[in-house]
Amino acid sequence: MKTEQFLQHHGIKGNPFSEEDAQTDTVFKRRCLATIHHPAWSKVFGQPENPSTALVFGEKGSGKTALRLQMTSELEDYNEANPSDRVFVVSYDDFNPYLDNFRSAIKASDTNQVLKRFQLQDHMDAILSLGVTQLVDMLTSEKVDLSVLSLDQRRDLLLLAALYDSSTGEPIERRWSRLRRRSGFRSLWSRRDLQIGFGTTLAVVALVFLFPSLRSWSLLPWLLVPLIAGWVYWLWRIARAEWYSRDIRKGIRVLNRDPSALRWELLWFRPTELGGQPMPTASRGRAEERYELLRKFQGVLKTLGYGGGIVVLVDRVDEPEQVEGDPRKMRALIWPLLDHKFLRHPGIGAKLLLPIELAYYLEKEDKEFYDRARPDKLNMIKPLRWSGPSLYDLASDRLKACQINPSEDGDGVRLREFIDPEVGDDYLKESLGNLRTPRHLFKFLHRLIEEHCHRHTEDQPRWTVDYDTFRTTYASYMRDLDAFDRGYGHG
C-alpha cells in the first residue's frame, strides 16, 4: 500500500510529517504559521507595541526556529495594521560572518581565543550592522520621505550608514552617496574644505589672467604658495579622516569595512559634528558608545514610523562553524549578550532562543553573573516543553492544514482517526509525550505511516494503524532516540 493512498483515503494531500526543520517546512510556513502555537507563546511573544525580552531554552527540534518565524510573521502583520507605530525586526541568527571577521581582526590562532575575546560591544556592532543595513536597503529601494527627519537625525542616519552598512549587493560608497542625496543632508559645494581649496585656486587663476605681469617665470613659483595654502585644510581633513577611519575599522571588529571608503564618507561631516559623536573606535573600546549609537538608531526609526521599538531575534546559536555545537563554545559566545543593561534597554525586546545545553551552565553561575544578567526579569522558559496532549493537538492541526477539502466549521481529521481504537487515548498521548519535541513527533509519525503501509497491500488495505505496528515502531524509535540522547545516533 502506498503512503499517498493511505493519506488520500483520510482526505490528506501530501505528507504532513515529511519535514523536520521549520526553516524548510512548507506546510508550517504556508498553513500553520498563524494557527499553531506553543502553549507558552504569549509569554515569549509578549505585546508588539511594548517589546519585552524573553529567554527560551529548548532542545533540538523543540520549535525554537518555528517560534522565530512565527514572531516575524506576527510582527509583519502588526506592522501592516499599525503603519505609524511599527516594530523594527532584526534577525540575529547567522553568526558566521561576524565570527570570521572578528577572527581576522584580532589575528586569533584558534576558535577558543576568538570566543574568549568576543564581547558585548561586538554583539551590539553586529546587531547595529544588521539593523542599519536593513534600514538602508529599505530607504534606497522604496520611496520613503526623508524630509521628516531633522537635520541632526539625517546626520545620525548617514553616520550610522557610514559605520555599519554592510550590504554586498553594490558598492557601499554608491549606496551611501544615494542615501545622502535623497536625504538632502549636504551638497558637494557646501563643504568648507572644498570651498577654500577651489576658491583659492580660482583667485590665483583670476590674478594671473587679469595681471599678465604675473605670468613671468620668476613670479609663477611664488603663486604656488597661496595655491598650496588653500588646499592645506583639505589635506588636513583627509589625513584626519584616514586616521579616524582606521581607528574605527580596528574598533568594529565584526565587520570587514574598507577604511578608504569610510574615509571619504567621513569627509562629508564637519569636524565639529564628529567631535562630539560616540565613535566606536579601538582607542575607546567600550560598549557605552554603542548604546549612544543605538539611541540614535532608535530616534531615526521612531521618526520613520517605527515607534513600537526594536525586536532582536537570536537563534541558531549552535550552528556557527566556529562553535560546532559545543556547549562550552556556545556559552562563550552568548554569555556576553546576557547583560541586564542591554536586555532591559528601553525600546529593545530581545528574544533569545537558546539550546537546552546552556541551561546547565546558567544554573552553575555565581551571584556576580546573576546580578549582571538578572534572568529573573527576562521571561525565562526552561525548558521549552511539549506534553503528550499538546503534541497530539499539533499533529492533528497539521493534518487539518493538509486536508484536501477543509470543513467550513473548522473541524477536520484528527490523529485519532489514523490509529486503531485498540491503542487507547491515554497510551497514545503518553507515548507522544515521551517523544518530547515536534521534530521527533514528525519523525515517528512518518516512520509509523510508512511501516503501516509496508505491512499491507493495495488489494487489502487497512486504513488505521493497528496496535502491533504502533507498539513495535514506537519501541524501535525510542531506542534510536535514546541512542541520540547518549550521542551515539543521528536522531
Coordinates of C-alpha atoms in Angstrom, one line a residue:
M1 CA 0.0 0.0 0.0
K2 CA 1.3 3.4 -0.9
T3 CA 1.7 6.2 1.6
E4 CA -0.2 8.6 -0.7
Q5 CA -3.1 6.1 -0.9
F6 CA -3.4 5.9 2.8
L7 CA -3.3 9.7 3.3
Q8 CA -5.7 10.4 0.5
H9 CA -8.2 8.0 2.0
H10 CA -8.3 10.3 5.0
G11 CA -8.6 13.3 2.8
I12 CA -4.9 14.4 3.3
K13 CA -2.9 15.9 0.4
G14 CA 0.9 15.3 0.7
N15 CA 2.6 14.1 3.9
P16 CA 2.3 16.5 6.8
F17 CA 5.2 14.8 8.6
S18 CA 7.9 14.6 6.0
E19 CA 9.7 17.9 7.0
E20 CA 11.7 18.1 10.2
D21 CA 13.2 21.7 10.1
A22 CA 10.9 24.7 10.4
Q23 CA 13.2 26.7 8.1
T24 CA 12.3 24.5 5.1
D25 CA 8.9 23.2 6.3
T26 CA 6.4 24.4 3.6
V27 CA 3.4 23.0 5.5
F28 CA 4.3 25.1 8.5
K29 CA 5.1 28.3 6.6
R30 CA 2.1 28.2 4.3
R31 CA -0.7 26.8 6.5
C32 CA 0.3 26.6 10.2
L33 CA 2.4 29.8 10.8
A34 CA -0.5 31.8 12.2
T35 CA -2.6 29.0 13.7
I36 CA -0.3 26.5 15.6
H37 CA 1.5 28.0 18.6
H38 CA 3.3 26.6 21.6
P39 CA 1.4 26.8 24.8
A40 CA 3.9 29.3 26.1
W41 CA 3.6 31.5 23.0
S42 CA 2.1 34.5 24.8
K43 CA 4.9 34.7 27.3
V44 CA 7.5 34.5 24.6
F45 CA 5.9 36.9 22.2
G46 CA 4.5 39.5 24.6
Q47 CA 2.9 42.7 23.3
P48 CA 4.2 44.1 20.0
E49 CA 3.6 47.7 21.0
N50 CA 5.8 47.2 24.0
P51 CA 8.6 44.7 23.1
S52 CA 9.9 42.7 26.0
T53 CA 12.8 40.3 26.4
A54 CA 12.4 36.5 26.6
L55 CA 14.9 33.8 27.3
V56 CA 14.0 30.4 26.0
F57 CA 15.9 27.2 26.4
G58 CA 14.9 24.2 24.3
E59 CA 16.4 21.1 22.9
K60 CA 16.9 20.5 19.2
G61 CA 13.6 20.2 17.4
S62 CA 11.6 21.7 20.2
G63 CA 10.4 24.6 18.0
K64 CA 12.8 27.5 18.6
T65 CA 13.2 28.3 14.9
A66 CA 9.4 27.9 14.5
L67 CA 8.9 30.5 17.2
R68 CA 11.3 32.9 15.4
L69 CA 9.4 32.5 12.1
Q70 CA 6.1 33.0 13.9
M71 CA 7.2 36.1 15.7
T72 CA 8.5 37.5 12.4
S73 CA 5.2 36.8 10.7
E74 CA 3.1 38.2 13.6
L75 CA 5.2 41.4 13.7
E76 CA 4.8 41.8 9.9
D77 CA 1.0 41.6 10.3
Y78 CA 1.1 44.0 13.2
N79 CA 3.2 46.5 11.2
E80 CA 0.6 46.4 8.3
A81 CA -2.2 47.1 10.8
N82 CA -0.2 49.9 12.5
P83 CA 1.8 51.8 9.9
S84 CA 2.6 54.7 12.2
D85 CA 3.7 52.6 15.2
R86 CA 5.6 49.7 13.6
V87 CA 8.1 47.4 15.1
F88 CA 11.6 47.0 13.6
V89 CA 12.7 43.3 13.5
V90 CA 16.3 42.3 13.5
S91 CA 17.1 38.6 12.9
Y92 CA 20.4 37.8 14.6
D93 CA 20.7 34.2 13.6
D94 CA 23.8 33.9 11.4
F95 CA 27.0 34.4 13.4
N96 CA 29.4 33.0 10.9
P97 CA 30.4 36.3 9.0
Y98 CA 30.9 38.2 12.3
L99 CA 33.0 35.5 13.9
D100 CA 35.1 35.2 10.8
N101 CA 35.7 38.9 10.5
F102 CA 36.4 39.1 14.3
R103 CA 39.0 36.3 14.0
S104 CA 40.8 38.1 11.2
A105 CA 40.7 41.4 13.1
I106 CA 42.3 40.0 16.2
K107 CA 44.5 37.6 14.3
A108 CA 43.5 34.7 16.5
S109 CA 45.1 31.3 16.1
D110 CA 42.2 29.2 17.3
T111 CA 38.5 29.3 17.9
N112 CA 38.7 29.4 21.7
Q113 CA 40.7 32.6 21.6
V114 CA 38.0 34.2 19.3
L115 CA 35.1 33.3 21.6
K116 CA 37.0 34.3 24.7
R117 CA 37.5 37.8 23.4
F118 CA 34.1 38.3 21.8
Q119 CA 32.4 40.9 24.0
L120 CA 29.0 42.7 24.4
Q121 CA 30.1 45.6 22.1
D122 CA 30.9 43.1 19.4
H123 CA 27.3 41.7 19.6
M124 CA 25.9 45.2 19.6
D125 CA 28.0 46.1 16.5
A126 CA 26.6 43.0 14.7
I127 CA 23.0 43.9 15.7
L128 CA 23.5 47.5 14.6
S129 CA 25.0 46.3 11.3
L130 CA 22.0 44.1 10.6
G131 CA 19.6 46.8 11.5
V132 CA 21.3 49.7 9.7
T133 CA 21.8 47.6 6.5
Q134 CA 18.2 46.6 6.6
L135 CA 17.1 50.2 7.0
V136 CA 19.3 51.5 4.2
D137 CA 18.0 48.7 1.9
M138 CA 14.5 50.0 2.6
L139 CA 15.3 53.7 2.2
T140 CA 17.3 53.2 -1.0
S141 CA 14.8 50.9 -2.7
E142 CA 11.5 52.4 -1.5
K143 CA 10.1 55.9 -1.9
V144 CA 10.4 57.0 1.8
D145 CA 10.1 60.7 2.6
L146 CA 13.3 61.6 4.4
S147 CA 12.3 65.2 4.8
V148 CA 10.5 64.2 8.1
L149 CA 13.9 63.7 9.6
S150 CA 15.5 66.7 11.3
L151 CA 19.0 67.8 10.2
D152 CA 20.5 66.1 13.2
Q153 CA 18.7 62.9 12.5
R154 CA 19.8 62.9 8.9
R155 CA 23.3 63.3 10.1
D156 CA 22.8 60.4 12.5
L157 CA 21.4 58.3 9.7
L158 CA 24.3 58.9 7.4
L159 CA 26.8 58.4 10.2
L160 CA 25.2 55.1 11.1
A161 CA 25.2 54.1 7.5
A162 CA 28.9 55.0 7.1
L163 CA 29.8 52.9 10.2
Y164 CA 27.6 49.9 9.9
D165 CA 26.1 49.4 6.4
S166 CA 27.4 46.0 5.3
S167 CA 25.5 45.4 2.1
T168 CA 27.2 43.2 -0.5
G169 CA 24.7 43.9 -3.3
E170 CA 26.5 47.0 -4.5
P171 CA 29.5 49.2 -3.5
I172 CA 28.9 50.8 -0.1
E173 CA 30.1 54.2 -1.4
R174 CA 27.4 54.2 -4.1
R175 CA 24.6 53.3 -1.6
W176 CA 25.8 55.9 0.9
S177 CA 26.0 58.7 -1.8
R178 CA 22.5 57.8 -3.0
L179 CA 21.2 58.0 0.6
R180 CA 23.0 61.3 1.1
R181 CA 21.4 62.8 -2.0
R182 CA 18.0 61.6 -1.1
S183 CA 18.2 62.9 2.4
G184 CA 19.5 66.3 1.2
F185 CA 22.0 66.4 4.0
R186 CA 24.8 68.4 2.4
S187 CA 25.6 69.3 -1.2
L188 CA 29.1 69.0 -2.7
W189 CA 29.7 72.7 -2.8
S190 CA 28.7 73.2 0.8
R191 CA 31.8 71.5 2.1
R192 CA 34.1 74.2 3.5
D193 CA 37.4 72.4 2.7
L194 CA 36.5 72.3 -1.0
Q195 CA 35.2 75.9 -0.9
I196 CA 38.6 77.1 0.4
G197 CA 40.6 75.0 -2.0
F198 CA 38.7 75.8 -5.1
G199 CA 38.2 79.4 -4.0
T200 CA 41.9 79.9 -3.6
T201 CA 42.6 78.2 -6.9
L202 CA 40.2 80.4 -8.8
A203 CA 41.6 83.5 -7.1
V204 CA 45.1 82.6 -8.3
V205 CA 43.9 81.9 -11.8
A206 CA 42.0 85.1 -11.9
L207 CA 45.0 87.1 -10.8
V208 CA 47.2 85.5 -13.5
F209 CA 44.5 86.2 -16.1
L210 CA 44.0 89.9 -15.0
F211 CA 47.7 90.8 -14.5
P212 CA 49.8 89.5 -17.3
S213 CA 53.0 90.6 -15.5
L214 CA 52.4 87.7 -13.0
R215 CA 53.0 85.2 -15.8
S216 CA 56.8 85.6 -15.8
W217 CA 58.8 82.5 -14.8
S218 CA 60.3 84.3 -11.9
L219 CA 56.9 85.0 -10.2
L220 CA 54.9 81.9 -11.1
P221 CA 56.6 79.7 -8.4
W222 CA 55.5 82.2 -5.8
L223 CA 51.9 81.8 -6.8
L224 CA 52.1 78.1 -5.7
V225 CA 52.4 79.3 -2.1
P226 CA 48.8 80.6 -1.8
L227 CA 47.6 77.7 -4.1
I228 CA 49.1 75.1 -1.7
A229 CA 47.9 77.0 1.3
G230 CA 44.4 76.9 0.0
W231 CA 44.4 73.1 -0.1
V232 CA 46.1 72.6 3.3
Y233 CA 42.8 72.4 5.1
W234 CA 41.6 69.8 2.7
L235 CA 44.7 67.8 3.1
W236 CA 44.5 68.0 6.9
R237 CA 40.9 66.8 6.8
I238 CA 41.9 63.8 4.6
A239 CA 44.7 62.9 6.9
R240 CA 42.4 63.2 10.0
A241 CA 39.6 61.1 8.3
E242 CA 42.2 58.5 7.3
W243 CA 43.4 58.1 10.9
Y244 CA 39.8 58.1 12.2
S245 CA 38.6 55.5 9.7
R246 CA 41.5 53.2 10.5
D247 CA 40.8 53.6 14.3
I248 CA 37.1 52.8 13.7
R249 CA 38.0 49.8 11.5
K250 CA 40.0 48.4 14.4
G251 CA 37.2 49.2 16.8
I252 CA 34.4 47.5 14.8
R253 CA 35.9 44.0 14.7
V254 CA 32.9 42.1 13.4
L255 CA 32.8 43.9 10.1
N256 CA 35.2 43.9 7.2
R257 CA 34.9 47.5 6.0
D258 CA 37.3 49.2 3.7
P259 CA 38.9 52.2 5.6
S260 CA 39.3 54.2 2.4
A261 CA 35.5 54.1 1.7
L262 CA 34.8 55.2 5.3
R263 CA 37.4 58.0 4.9
W264 CA 35.6 59.7 2.0
E265 CA 32.2 59.3 3.8
L266 CA 33.6 61.0 7.0
L267 CA 34.7 64.0 4.9
W268 CA 31.1 65.0 4.4
F269 CA 30.8 65.7 8.2
R270 CA 32.2 68.8 9.7
P271 CA 34.9 68.4 12.3
T272 CA 32.5 69.8 15.0
E273 CA 29.9 67.3 14.1
L274 CA 32.2 64.4 14.5
G275 CA 33.9 65.8 17.6
G276 CA 31.1 65.0 20.0
Q277 CA 29.9 61.8 18.4
P278 CA 30.1 58.4 20.1
M279 CA 32.5 56.8 17.6
P280 CA 33.2 53.1 18.1
T281 CA 37.0 53.4 17.9
A282 CA 39.7 51.0 19.1
S283 CA 41.1 53.6 21.4
R284 CA 37.9 53.6 23.4
G285 CA 36.8 50.0 23.0
R286 CA 33.8 50.2 25.3
A287 CA 30.1 49.4 25.0
E288 CA 28.9 52.9 26.1
E289 CA 29.5 54.3 22.6
R290 CA 27.3 51.5 21.2
Y291 CA 24.4 52.5 23.5
E292 CA 24.6 56.0 22.2
L293 CA 24.6 54.9 18.6
L294 CA 21.7 52.5 19.4
R295 CA 19.7 55.5 20.8
K296 CA 20.5 57.4 17.6
F297 CA 19.2 54.5 15.6
Q298 CA 16.1 54.3 17.6
G299 CA 15.5 58.0 17.2
V300 CA 15.7 57.7 13.4
L301 CA 13.4 54.7 13.4
K302 CA 10.8 56.4 15.5
T303 CA 10.6 59.4 13.2
L304 CA 10.3 57.0 10.2
G305 CA 7.2 55.3 11.8
Y306 CA 8.8 52.6 13.9
G307 CA 7.6 53.9 17.2
G308 CA 7.0 50.4 18.5
G309 CA 10.7 49.7 19.1
I310 CA 13.1 47.1 18.0
V311 CA 12.8 43.3 18.4
V312 CA 16.0 41.3 18.1
L313 CA 15.6 37.6 17.4
V314 CA 18.6 35.5 18.4
D315 CA 18.5 31.9 17.1
R316 CA 20.7 29.1 15.7
V317 CA 23.4 29.6 18.3
D318 CA 24.7 26.1 17.9
E319 CA 25.2 26.3 14.1
P320 CA 28.2 28.6 13.6
E321 CA 31.2 26.9 12.1
Q322 CA 33.5 28.0 14.9
V323 CA 31.0 26.8 17.6
E324 CA 30.3 23.3 16.1
G325 CA 27.5 22.6 18.6
D326 CA 29.9 22.6 21.6
P327 CA 28.0 23.8 24.7
R328 CA 31.1 25.4 26.1
K329 CA 31.7 27.4 22.9
M330 CA 28.0 28.4 22.8
R331 CA 28.3 29.7 26.4
A332 CA 31.4 31.7 25.5
L333 CA 29.6 33.3 22.5
I334 CA 26.2 34.1 24.1
W335 CA 27.1 34.9 27.8
P336 CA 28.3 38.4 27.0
L337 CA 24.9 39.1 25.5
L338 CA 23.2 38.3 28.8
D339 CA 23.7 41.8 30.2
H340 CA 20.9 43.4 32.1
K341 CA 21.6 46.9 30.8
F342 CA 21.3 45.8 27.2
L343 CA 18.4 43.3 27.5
R344 CA 16.4 45.9 29.5
H345 CA 17.4 48.8 27.2
P346 CA 14.2 51.0 26.6
G347 CA 12.6 50.1 23.3
I348 CA 14.5 46.9 22.8
G349 CA 13.0 43.4 23.0
A350 CA 15.5 40.6 22.7
K351 CA 14.1 37.1 22.1
L352 CA 17.0 34.6 22.9
L353 CA 16.2 31.2 21.6
L354 CA 19.0 29.1 23.1
P355 CA 19.9 25.4 23.2
I356 CA 18.9 23.5 26.3
E357 CA 22.6 22.6 27.0
L358 CA 23.1 26.3 28.1
A359 CA 20.5 25.9 30.9
Y360 CA 23.0 23.7 32.7
Y361 CA 25.7 26.5 32.7
L362 CA 23.1 29.1 33.7
E363 CA 22.4 27.1 36.9
K364 CA 26.1 26.9 37.7
E365 CA 26.8 30.7 37.5
D366 CA 27.7 32.7 40.6
K367 CA 25.9 35.7 42.2
E368 CA 28.0 38.2 40.2
F369 CA 26.7 36.8 36.9
Y370 CA 23.1 36.8 38.2
D371 CA 23.4 40.4 39.3
R372 CA 24.7 41.4 35.8
A373 CA 22.2 39.3 33.8
R374 CA 19.1 39.3 36.1
P375 CA 17.5 36.3 34.4
D376 CA 14.6 36.6 36.8
K377 CA 13.4 39.6 34.8
L378 CA 13.8 38.0 31.3
N379 CA 10.6 36.0 30.9
M380 CA 12.6 32.8 31.1
I381 CA 11.2 29.5 29.8
K382 CA 13.3 26.5 30.8
P383 CA 12.8 24.2 29.1
L384 CA 10.5 24.7 26.0
R385 CA 8.4 21.6 26.9
W386 CA 5.7 19.8 24.9
S387 CA 3.3 17.5 26.7
G388 CA 1.6 14.5 25.1
P389 CA -1.7 16.3 24.6
S390 CA 0.0 19.3 23.1
L391 CA 1.9 17.2 20.6
Y392 CA -1.3 15.3 19.8
D393 CA -3.0 18.6 19.0
L394 CA 0.0 19.7 17.0
A395 CA -0.2 16.6 14.8
S396 CA -3.9 17.0 14.4
D397 CA -3.6 20.6 13.4
R398 CA -1.0 19.7 10.7
L399 CA -3.4 17.1 9.4
K400 CA -6.2 19.6 9.2
A401 CA -3.9 22.1 7.4
C402 CA -3.2 19.4 4.7
Q403 CA -6.9 18.4 4.2
I404 CA -8.0 18.3 0.5
N405 CA -11.4 19.7 1.4
P406 CA -11.3 21.5 4.6
S407 CA -14.6 21.7 6.5
E408 CA -16.3 25.1 6.8
D409 CA -16.9 24.7 10.6
G410 CA -13.2 24.3 11.3
D411 CA -13.4 20.7 12.3
G412 CA -11.2 18.3 10.4
V413 CA -9.4 15.0 10.6
R414 CA -7.7 14.2 13.9
L415 CA -4.7 11.9 14.6
R416 CA -7.0 9.6 16.5
E417 CA -8.7 8.6 13.2
F418 CA -5.3 7.2 11.9
I419 CA -4.8 5.0 15.0
D420 CA -6.8 1.8 15.7
P421 CA -9.0 2.2 18.8
E422 CA -7.1 -0.7 20.3
V423 CA -4.4 1.9 21.0
G424 CA -6.0 3.7 23.9
D425 CA -6.2 7.5 24.2
D426 CA -4.1 7.6 27.3
Y427 CA -1.5 5.3 25.9
L428 CA -1.3 7.2 22.6
K429 CA -0.8 10.6 24.3
E430 CA 1.6 9.2 26.9
S431 CA 3.7 7.8 24.0
L432 CA 3.7 11.0 22.1
G433 CA 4.7 12.9 25.3
N434 CA 7.8 10.7 25.6
L435 CA 8.9 12.0 22.1
R436 CA 9.3 15.4 23.7
T437 CA 9.7 17.6 20.6
P438 CA 7.8 18.3 17.4
R439 CA 10.8 17.1 15.3
H440 CA 10.8 13.7 17.0
L441 CA 7.0 13.6 16.7
F442 CA 7.1 14.1 12.9
K443 CA 9.9 11.6 12.5
F444 CA 8.0 9.0 14.5
L445 CA 4.7 9.5 12.7
H446 CA 6.4 9.5 9.3
R447 CA 8.1 6.2 10.2
L448 CA 4.8 4.8 11.6
I449 CA 2.8 5.6 8.5
E450 CA 5.5 4.1 6.3
E451 CA 5.7 0.9 8.4
H452 CA 1.9 0.5 8.3
C453 CA 1.8 0.9 4.5
H454 CA 4.6 -1.7 4.2
R455 CA 2.5 -4.2 6.1
H456 CA -0.5 -4.1 3.8
T457 CA -1.2 -4.3 0.1
E458 CA -3.3 -2.1 -2.2
D459 CA -5.7 -5.0 -2.7
Q460 CA -6.3 -5.5 1.0
P461 CA -5.6 -2.0 2.5
R462 CA -6.2 -1.2 6.2
W463 CA -7.0 2.4 7.0
T464 CA -5.9 2.5 10.7
V465 CA -2.6 1.7 12.3
D466 CA -3.0 -1.4 14.4
Y467 CA -1.7 -1.9 17.9
D468 CA 1.2 -4.2 17.0
T469 CA 2.5 -1.8 14.3
F470 CA 2.3 1.1 16.7
R471 CA 4.0 -0.8 19.6
T472 CA 6.9 -2.1 17.6
T473 CA 7.5 1.1 15.6
Y474 CA 7.4 3.1 18.8
A475 CA 9.8 0.8 20.6
S476 CA 12.2 1.0 17.7
Y477 CA 12.1 4.8 17.6
M478 CA 12.6 5.1 21.3
R479 CA 15.7 3.1 21.1
D480 CA 17.0 5.4 18.4
L481 CA 16.1 8.4 20.5
D482 CA 17.9 7.0 23.5
A483 CA 21.0 6.4 21.4
F484 CA 20.7 10.0 20.1
D485 CA 20.5 11.4 23.6
R486 CA 23.6 9.5 24.6
G487 CA 25.4 10.8 21.5
Y488 CA 25.5 7.6 19.5
G489 CA 22.9 8.3 16.9
H490 CA 21.8 10.9 14.4
G491 CA 18.3 11.3 15.8

